[in-house]
Structure formats: structure tokens, C-alpha cells
Short mmCIF file of C-alpha atoms and ligand atoms in Angstrom, two decimals:
data_model
loop_
_atom_site.label_atom_id
_atom_site.label_comp_id
_atom_site.label_asym_id
_atom_site.label_seq_id
_atom_site.Cartn_x
_atom_site.Cartn_y
_atom_site.Cartn_z
CA MET U 1 0.04 -0.04 -0.16
CA SER U 2 1.52 3.56 -0.78
CA SER U 3 1.54 6.12 1.81
CA LYS U 4 1.55 9.64 1.28
CA HIS U 5 4.34 12.09 2.46
CA HIS U 6 4.58 15.84 2.43
CA ILE U 7 7.33 17.34 0.43
CA THR U 8 8.54 20.65 0.97
CA CYS U 9 11.04 22.34 -1.51
CA VAL U 10 13.11 25.17 -0.52
CA PHE U 11 14.64 27.37 -3.31
CA GLU U 12 17.49 29.62 -3.32
CA ASP U 13 15.49 32.88 -3.13
CA GLY U 14 13.66 31.54 -0.05
CA ALA U 15 10.28 30.70 -2.08
CA THR U 16 8.89 27.10 -0.91
CA SER U 17 6.72 24.86 -2.59
CA GLN U 18 4.75 22.19 -0.87
CA PHE U 19 3.04 19.03 -2.32
CA THR U 20 2.39 14.96 -1.48
CA SER U 21 4.28 12.36 -2.87
CA SER U 22 3.32 8.42 -2.69
CA SER U 23 6.20 6.37 -2.29
CA PHE U 24 5.84 4.95 -5.71
CA GLU U 25 6.80 8.08 -7.43
CA THR U 26 9.75 10.37 -7.81
CA VAL U 27 10.17 13.72 -6.03
CA TYR U 28 10.26 15.14 -9.64
CA GLN U 29 7.02 13.27 -10.57
CA ALA U 30 5.12 14.24 -7.33
CA ALA U 31 6.44 17.87 -8.04
CA LEU U 32 5.03 17.66 -11.76
CA ARG U 33 1.74 16.27 -10.73
CA SER U 34 1.31 19.25 -8.28
CA GLY U 35 2.35 21.90 -11.15
CA LEU U 36 5.80 22.36 -10.36
CA THR U 37 8.40 21.49 -13.02
CA LEU U 38 11.80 20.79 -11.25
CA GLU U 39 14.94 21.36 -13.08
CA THR U 40 15.99 18.12 -15.06
CA ASP U 41 17.59 17.18 -17.90
CA CYS U 42 18.16 13.12 -18.32
CA ARG U 43 15.77 12.08 -15.70
CA GLU U 44 17.93 8.89 -15.56
CA GLY U 45 20.28 9.62 -12.93
CA ALA U 46 22.72 10.43 -15.42
CA CYS U 47 23.54 14.06 -15.31
CA GLY U 48 23.23 15.59 -11.89
CA VAL U 49 21.15 18.49 -12.87
CA CYS U 50 18.10 17.83 -10.52
CA LYS U 51 20.34 17.80 -7.29
CA ALA U 52 19.11 18.93 -4.23
CA TYR U 53 20.14 18.99 -0.35
CA LEU U 54 18.04 16.66 1.79
CA SER U 55 17.86 18.84 5.18
CA ASP U 56 15.09 16.69 6.55
CA GLY U 57 13.64 13.19 6.06
CA ASP U 58 14.27 9.61 4.55
CA CYS U 59 14.32 8.54 1.44
CA ASP U 60 14.87 5.84 -1.22
CA LEU U 61 17.98 7.25 -3.45
CA GLY U 62 17.25 5.12 -6.57
CA ASP U 63 19.56 4.44 -9.21
CA PHE U 64 22.07 7.04 -10.49
CA SER U 65 25.44 6.97 -11.73
CA ASP U 66 28.80 8.33 -9.79
CA GLU U 67 29.00 11.42 -12.11
CA ALA U 68 25.35 12.50 -11.30
CA LEU U 69 26.16 12.12 -7.62
CA THR U 70 29.30 11.23 -6.15
CA GLU U 71 29.88 9.24 -2.93
CA ASP U 72 31.17 12.43 -0.98
CA GLU U 73 27.73 14.22 -2.15
CA GLU U 74 25.93 11.27 -1.07
CA GLU U 75 27.30 11.37 2.36
CA GLN U 76 26.77 15.08 2.51
CA GLY U 77 23.08 14.59 2.14
CA TYR U 78 22.22 15.15 -1.60
CA VAL U 79 20.03 13.43 -3.53
CA LEU U 80 18.71 13.39 -7.30
CA SER U 81 15.17 14.41 -7.29
CA CYS U 82 14.45 12.42 -10.52
CA GLN U 83 15.18 9.35 -8.91
CA THR U 84 14.45 9.91 -5.09
CA ARG U 85 11.43 8.56 -3.65
CA ALA U 86 10.11 9.70 -0.38
CA ARG U 87 9.84 7.29 2.76
CA SER U 88 8.61 10.06 5.18
CA ASP U 89 7.91 13.69 5.02
CA LEU U 90 11.06 15.51 3.16
CA VAL U 91 12.58 18.84 3.10
CA LEU U 92 14.61 19.55 -0.01
CA GLN U 93 17.08 22.87 -0.68
CA PHE U 94 17.50 23.37 -4.37
CA GLY U 95 20.46 25.51 -5.46
CA TYR U 96 18.56 27.80 -7.85
CA PRO U 97 15.61 30.46 -7.39
CA MET U 98 12.04 29.21 -7.76
CA SER U 99 11.70 31.92 -10.32
CA LEU U 100 13.86 30.03 -12.75
CA LEU U 101 11.14 27.33 -13.09
CA ASN U 102 8.61 30.14 -14.28
CA LYS U 103 10.54 30.36 -17.62
CA GLU U 104 9.30 29.08 -20.62
CA MET U 105 10.98 26.06 -22.43
CA VAL U 106 11.43 27.06 -25.97
CA ARG U 107 12.10 25.33 -29.09
CA ILE U 108 13.22 27.20 -32.05
CA ALA U 109 14.57 26.90 -35.42
CA THR U 110 18.02 28.45 -36.17
CA ARG U 111 20.62 28.38 -38.95
CA VAL U 112 24.42 28.23 -38.85
CA ALA U 113 25.68 31.55 -39.23
CA ALA U 114 29.40 30.66 -38.75
CA LEU U 115 31.47 27.70 -37.93
CA GLU U 116 35.09 27.92 -37.54
CA PRO U 117 37.97 26.03 -35.78
CA VAL U 118 39.39 27.58 -32.73
CA ALA U 119 41.77 25.21 -31.44
CA ASP U 120 42.64 21.62 -31.89
CA ASN U 121 39.65 19.73 -32.13
CA VAL U 122 37.23 22.66 -30.90
CA VAL U 123 35.00 24.72 -33.19
CA ARG U 124 33.25 27.83 -32.39
CA LEU U 125 29.51 27.72 -33.82
CA VAL U 126 27.20 30.51 -34.39
CA LEU U 127 23.50 30.21 -34.89
CA GLU U 128 21.17 32.80 -35.69
CA SER U 129 17.30 32.74 -35.92
CA ASP U 130 14.35 34.90 -37.17
CA ALA U 131 12.29 33.77 -34.23
CA GLU U 132 11.72 35.38 -30.65
CA PRO U 133 15.27 35.67 -29.08
CA LEU U 134 15.76 33.03 -26.47
CA THR U 135 16.31 34.42 -22.95
CA PHE U 136 18.64 32.28 -20.69
CA LEU U 137 21.07 33.05 -17.68
CA PRO U 138 24.85 33.21 -18.25
CA GLY U 139 26.10 29.73 -17.67
CA GLN U 140 22.95 27.71 -18.89
CA TYR U 141 22.74 25.30 -21.85
CA VAL U 142 20.55 24.26 -24.71
CA ASN U 143 20.11 20.98 -26.58
CA LEU U 144 20.93 21.10 -30.15
CA SER U 145 19.66 18.91 -32.65
CA VAL U 146 19.69 18.41 -36.45
CA ALA U 147 16.88 16.85 -38.10
CA GLY U 148 17.65 13.20 -39.32
CA GLN U 149 21.40 13.61 -38.16
CA VAL U 150 21.88 14.50 -34.76
CA ASP U 151 19.31 14.20 -31.69
CA GLY U 152 19.72 16.65 -28.71
CA ARG U 153 23.36 17.28 -27.60
CA SER U 154 23.67 19.87 -24.84
CA TYR U 155 26.07 22.76 -25.30
CA SER U 156 26.34 26.10 -22.91
CA PHE U 157 26.10 29.27 -24.48
CA ALA U 158 29.44 31.36 -24.85
CA ASN U 159 27.44 34.67 -25.66
CA SER U 160 26.04 37.61 -23.75
CA PRO U 161 22.39 36.75 -22.48
CA LEU U 162 21.93 40.70 -22.91
CA ARG U 163 22.59 40.06 -26.81
CA PRO U 164 20.69 36.81 -27.35
CA GLY U 165 20.56 37.46 -31.03
CA ALA U 166 23.26 35.32 -32.25
CA MET U 167 24.16 32.33 -29.99
CA GLU U 168 27.53 31.19 -29.60
CA PHE U 169 28.72 27.80 -28.76
CA PHE U 170 32.28 25.83 -28.62
CA VAL U 171 32.28 22.48 -29.47
CA ARG U 172 34.86 19.66 -28.85
CA LEU U 173 34.96 17.46 -31.56
CA LEU U 174 35.27 13.91 -30.63
CA ASP U 175 36.69 11.25 -32.86
CA SER U 176 33.20 9.78 -33.52
CA GLY U 177 29.96 11.08 -32.51
CA ALA U 178 26.83 12.29 -34.40
CA MET U 179 27.31 16.08 -33.62
CA SER U 180 31.17 15.79 -33.77
CA ASP U 181 30.80 14.02 -37.49
CA TRP U 182 28.07 16.40 -38.45
CA LEU U 183 30.26 19.41 -37.75
CA ARG U 184 33.59 18.15 -39.22
CA ASP U 185 32.23 16.55 -42.25
CA ARG U 186 28.51 18.04 -43.36
CA ALA U 187 27.79 21.33 -41.60
CA THR U 188 27.66 24.55 -43.63
CA VAL U 189 26.46 27.98 -43.23
CA GLY U 190 22.73 28.11 -43.81
CA ASP U 191 21.98 24.54 -42.15
CA GLU U 192 19.18 24.20 -39.86
CA VAL U 193 19.70 23.40 -36.34
CA HIS U 194 16.82 23.26 -33.62
CA ILE U 195 17.51 24.64 -30.07
CA GLU U 196 15.49 23.40 -26.91
CA GLY U 197 16.04 25.03 -23.67
CA PRO U 198 17.41 26.85 -21.79
CA TYR U 199 18.36 24.32 -19.00
CA GLY U 200 20.67 24.05 -16.01
CA GLN U 201 21.15 25.22 -12.57
CA PHE U 202 24.89 26.60 -13.25
CA PHE U 203 24.34 30.02 -13.93
CA LEU U 204 25.87 33.44 -12.47
CA ARG U 205 24.31 34.37 -9.16
CA ALA U 206 23.83 37.87 -8.51
CA PRO U 207 26.89 39.76 -7.44
CA ARG U 208 27.31 39.83 -3.58
CA GLY U 209 30.63 41.90 -3.43
CA GLY U 210 33.75 40.34 -3.29
CA GLU U 211 36.12 38.30 -5.80
CA LEU U 212 34.77 35.38 -8.19
CA LEU U 213 36.96 32.61 -9.32
CA MET U 214 36.22 30.89 -12.36
CA VAL U 215 37.88 27.25 -12.96
CA ALA U 216 37.36 25.81 -16.63
CA GLY U 217 38.59 22.87 -18.20
CA GLY U 218 38.74 22.75 -21.96
CA THR U 219 35.32 23.82 -23.89
CA GLY U 220 34.18 24.37 -19.98
CA LEU U 221 35.37 27.94 -20.86
CA ALA U 222 32.12 28.40 -22.82
CA PRO U 223 29.63 29.25 -19.89
CA ILE U 224 32.65 31.16 -18.02
CA LEU U 225 32.80 33.46 -20.86
CA SER U 226 29.02 34.11 -21.17
CA MET U 227 29.13 35.06 -17.41
CA LEU U 228 32.20 37.33 -18.14
CA GLU U 229 30.24 39.10 -20.64
CA LYS U 230 27.20 39.61 -18.66
CA LEU U 231 29.44 40.95 -15.90
CA ARG U 232 31.29 43.13 -18.43
CA ALA U 233 28.03 45.11 -18.72
CA VAL U 234 27.64 46.15 -15.28
CA ASP U 235 29.07 49.65 -14.16
CA ALA U 236 31.89 48.06 -11.91
CA PRO U 237 32.34 44.39 -12.65
CA PRO U 238 33.82 42.47 -9.63
CA PRO U 239 37.33 41.31 -9.87
CA VAL U 240 37.11 37.80 -11.52
CA ARG U 241 40.27 35.00 -11.54
CA VAL U 242 40.13 32.80 -14.30
CA LEU U 243 42.19 29.59 -13.77
CA TYR U 244 41.88 27.64 -17.35
CA GLY U 245 43.46 24.31 -18.13
CA ALA U 246 43.60 21.81 -21.44
CA ASN U 247 45.55 18.85 -22.22
CA HIS U 248 47.99 20.63 -24.24
CA PRO U 249 48.65 24.19 -25.44
CA GLY U 250 46.86 23.27 -28.75
CA GLU U 251 43.75 22.88 -27.22
CA LEU U 252 43.26 26.27 -25.35
CA PHE U 253 41.13 28.97 -27.21
CA GLY U 254 39.70 32.18 -26.17
CA LEU U 255 42.92 33.68 -24.47
CA GLU U 256 42.71 36.86 -26.51
CA ARG U 257 38.97 37.28 -25.62
CA LEU U 258 39.81 37.03 -21.69
CA ARG U 259 42.82 39.32 -21.90
CA ASP U 260 40.72 41.80 -23.60
CA TYR U 261 38.04 42.08 -20.76
CA GLY U 262 40.45 44.24 -18.93
CA ASP U 263 41.84 44.58 -15.59
CA TRP U 264 39.30 43.11 -13.56
CA VAL U 265 39.81 39.68 -15.21
CA THR U 266 43.07 37.82 -14.51
CA VAL U 267 43.97 34.69 -16.42
CA GLU U 268 46.21 31.91 -15.38
CA THR U 269 46.66 28.96 -17.49
CA ALA U 270 47.84 25.18 -17.15
CA VAL U 271 48.16 22.18 -19.81
CA VAL U 272 48.72 18.69 -18.91
CA THR U 273 51.50 18.36 -21.55
CA GLY U 274 53.36 21.26 -22.46
CA ASP U 275 55.33 21.84 -25.72
CA GLU U 276 58.58 23.43 -27.05
CA ALA U 277 56.92 26.94 -27.10
CA TRP U 278 54.85 26.40 -24.02
CA THR U 279 56.38 28.68 -20.82
CA GLY U 280 53.44 28.28 -18.68
CA LYS U 281 52.25 26.00 -16.09
CA VAL U 282 52.46 22.26 -16.81
CA GLY U 283 49.90 20.41 -14.84
CA PHE U 284 46.21 20.33 -13.74
CA VAL U 285 44.10 23.40 -13.78
CA THR U 286 43.28 22.44 -10.27
CA ASP U 287 47.17 22.67 -9.56
CA LEU U 288 46.65 26.13 -9.96
CA ILE U 289 43.68 26.35 -7.13
CA ALA U 290 46.36 25.35 -4.49
CA GLU U 291 48.79 28.27 -5.67
CA GLN U 292 46.03 31.04 -5.14
CA ARG U 293 46.27 33.21 -2.27
CA LEU U 294 42.53 33.11 -1.63
CA ASP U 295 40.99 35.12 1.23
CA ASP U 296 37.77 33.39 2.37
CA ALA U 297 36.83 36.88 3.67
CA THR U 298 36.96 39.04 -0.10
CA LEU U 299 36.10 35.81 -2.29
CA ALA U 300 32.62 35.43 -3.28
CA ASP U 301 31.70 32.54 -5.15
CA ALA U 302 33.52 29.93 -7.28
CA TYR U 303 32.04 28.38 -10.61
CA LEU U 304 33.77 25.56 -11.80
CA CYS U 305 33.13 23.95 -15.52
CA GLY U 306 34.81 20.83 -16.98
CA PRO U 307 35.18 17.42 -16.83
CA PRO U 308 33.96 15.42 -13.88
CA PRO U 309 37.50 14.65 -12.32
CA MET U 310 38.42 18.52 -12.54
CA ILE U 311 35.11 19.42 -10.77
CA ASP U 312 35.87 16.95 -8.15
CA ALA U 313 39.17 17.80 -7.66
CA ALA U 314 38.57 21.55 -7.54
CA ARG U 315 35.72 21.19 -5.33
CA GLN U 316 38.04 19.48 -2.92
CA ALA U 317 40.87 21.85 -3.29
CA LEU U 318 38.38 24.73 -2.44
CA THR U 319 36.57 23.36 0.56
CA GLY U 320 40.06 22.22 1.67
CA LEU U 321 40.82 26.00 1.65
CA GLY U 322 38.14 26.69 3.68
CA LEU U 323 35.56 28.08 1.21
CA SER U 324 31.79 26.78 2.13
CA ASP U 325 30.45 24.15 -0.31
CA SER U 326 27.30 26.30 -0.72
CA ARG U 327 29.40 28.82 -2.41
CA ILE U 328 30.66 26.45 -5.16
CA PHE U 329 28.91 26.28 -8.21
CA ALA U 330 29.62 23.37 -10.69
CA GLU U 331 28.82 22.01 -14.12
CA LYS U 332 30.11 18.60 -14.99
CA PHE U 333 30.71 18.36 -18.99
CA LEU U 334 29.91 14.97 -19.65
CA PRO U 335 31.08 12.93 -23.08
CA SER U 336 27.49 12.57 -24.64
CA GLU U 337 28.23 11.54 -28.02
CA LYS U 338 27.23 8.18 -29.48
FE1 LIG T 1 19.67 13.89 -14.61
FE2 LIG T 1 18.20 13.65 -12.56
S1 LIG T 1 17.89 14.83 -14.22
S2 LIG T 1 20.16 12.98 -12.80
#
């Protein structure tokens, strides 16, 4: 027999939502039945987008991958709302404002306006559309698809949300994969691409004073660029420290753009394997964190974007330096090509 439990969702802006759930349905399904569409993407326990902190209650965590919810996160009390089923009344805290849920999911047709290589195995893709511009928060992503060729693949905006006309993405080309093969072999200017979104809880929070630290690995730089574009539009942008890494120097892109932001952005780079011309740091981008003199009193928030091992190592390094986990926002870039 199924019993009913009360679920309370508390959002970053202090807004709350309450609904009931049976033990047969996930928190996401129960919320949906009550008219609340929580942030999700895969709904299979694979991406971690639906993560929430369980501050009270008992639940069945369901099935999920280590990438979506690490052992550490599980121990700290995080759960995946697309998998979790209540065993008692629950209180869940979500790391985004409830107002984010009021946005409309949009699907629009766009066309390729530019496609150019910017680094080894990285292309810059610019899409434009005659449809109503899609609004998003800097750091969020959309799913791109090409009729008959590519099913939805997730990519983060790199452009300013304040100028949403032309949408810019940086795509890492894998040896084989539907989107990689299409971009490398067949895509041309004018081709139609469908966009659905925006998605994601990784977005620039309202500045609360203090310095920002942004750590990017590979094409994880894309959402960081979108955040910097947004910040450059404010009268007095906060100081931002960007730590940016790649496997080798040829994979780094966007360095000139990072330098062009001005004095409020400082950049440090690292590559895992250098070459004869490389005079910078050799190592992981997360090694740079240990070299920073971070002052917990002046550092406001940290934003991390890149492969899962980079995120886990960066989070560990930052919490080791005393930064509260609640001030660290992260997006794991998972290889999604098949
Ligand atoms: Fe992907 Fe829940 S939506 S893990």
C-alpha cells in the first residue's frame, strides 16, 4: 500500500513549494503532478542537474551514476530529485531560485551563421534565428539537434545573455559522434539546427561583493565566457580570477578574448602536457588552485566547469582552503556523443 508524504522544496530565493508524494513516485514526478516542473535533464540519474540537498527526512535514493551524484555528495546529504522516492516527509533545498522554474521552455529553429576551428578539435559555432530571441541566464545550456542527423546534444552558451540574437557555442570534436561527425564533415553555413532550452542550474548568481573565482577545463570555458560577458556590462564588475586548463597548448582557445576584458579579469593557464613553445604551467588546472592566495573573507563565489574529475578535484581543493560548499557552483561536462 502506498503512503502519502509531504514534500517541502526550499529554493535559493527563499520561495517554498509543498506537495504530497506517494512512495511509488519520484520527487520530480510528484512535483510535476502538483504543477511544479523541477529542473531536470536526463531524468535517468545520469547528469546531476536535478540535485538537491535533503535537509530533513528519509528517502530511497534510487539508481544513479557516480557522475551524477558522487559518494561524497551522497554522504553530505545530496539526492537526485528525478530518482529519489520519499519514505517520510521530506525537506529539500534546491540551489536555484524558484523564479527560474517560471521560464518557458522554448524550441526554435536556427541556422548556422558561422562555423570555424578555434583550437585543436574545438570549433566555434554561431547560430542565428528569425524567431523571438531565446532568453537564458549566463552559464545555462541548450540541446541542439539537426533533423535526421543529430539528436539533442547539450552545449552551453558562450555569448552574452544581454545580446541573445546570435548564439555562440564552443564544441569539442570527438573522434566519432553524431554532432562531431556532422560539424566536421557536413555542416555548412545556412544549415538548420533546432534549439531547445534553456536548461541548467549553473548560472551566474547576483554579485554580492567580493572576488569571483572561475575554473574551466577545455570547452568548459564556454559558460564562463557567457558569465564574463554579462559581468562586463555592469558599471563596476567584480574582480574575477579565471583558471583555465587543457590537455595541451593547442587545445586552449579564447585567450585573447579573456585578456580583452580588462584589468578586472586575471587569467592563469595550465596544460597537462606542454610543448617546446609552452612557457606556462604544466599540470592540472586544479593545481593552480593550491597556488592561489584565496581570502575567504573577500572571495564571494566559485564557478567550476569541465570534466567530472576536474570538478571533483577543484571542489575538494576549494573546500580544503576553507570555502563553503554552498558558495561553489559547478557544471560537469560529460561526453555525450554516441
Ligand atoms: Fe539527470 Fe536527475 S535529471 S540525474
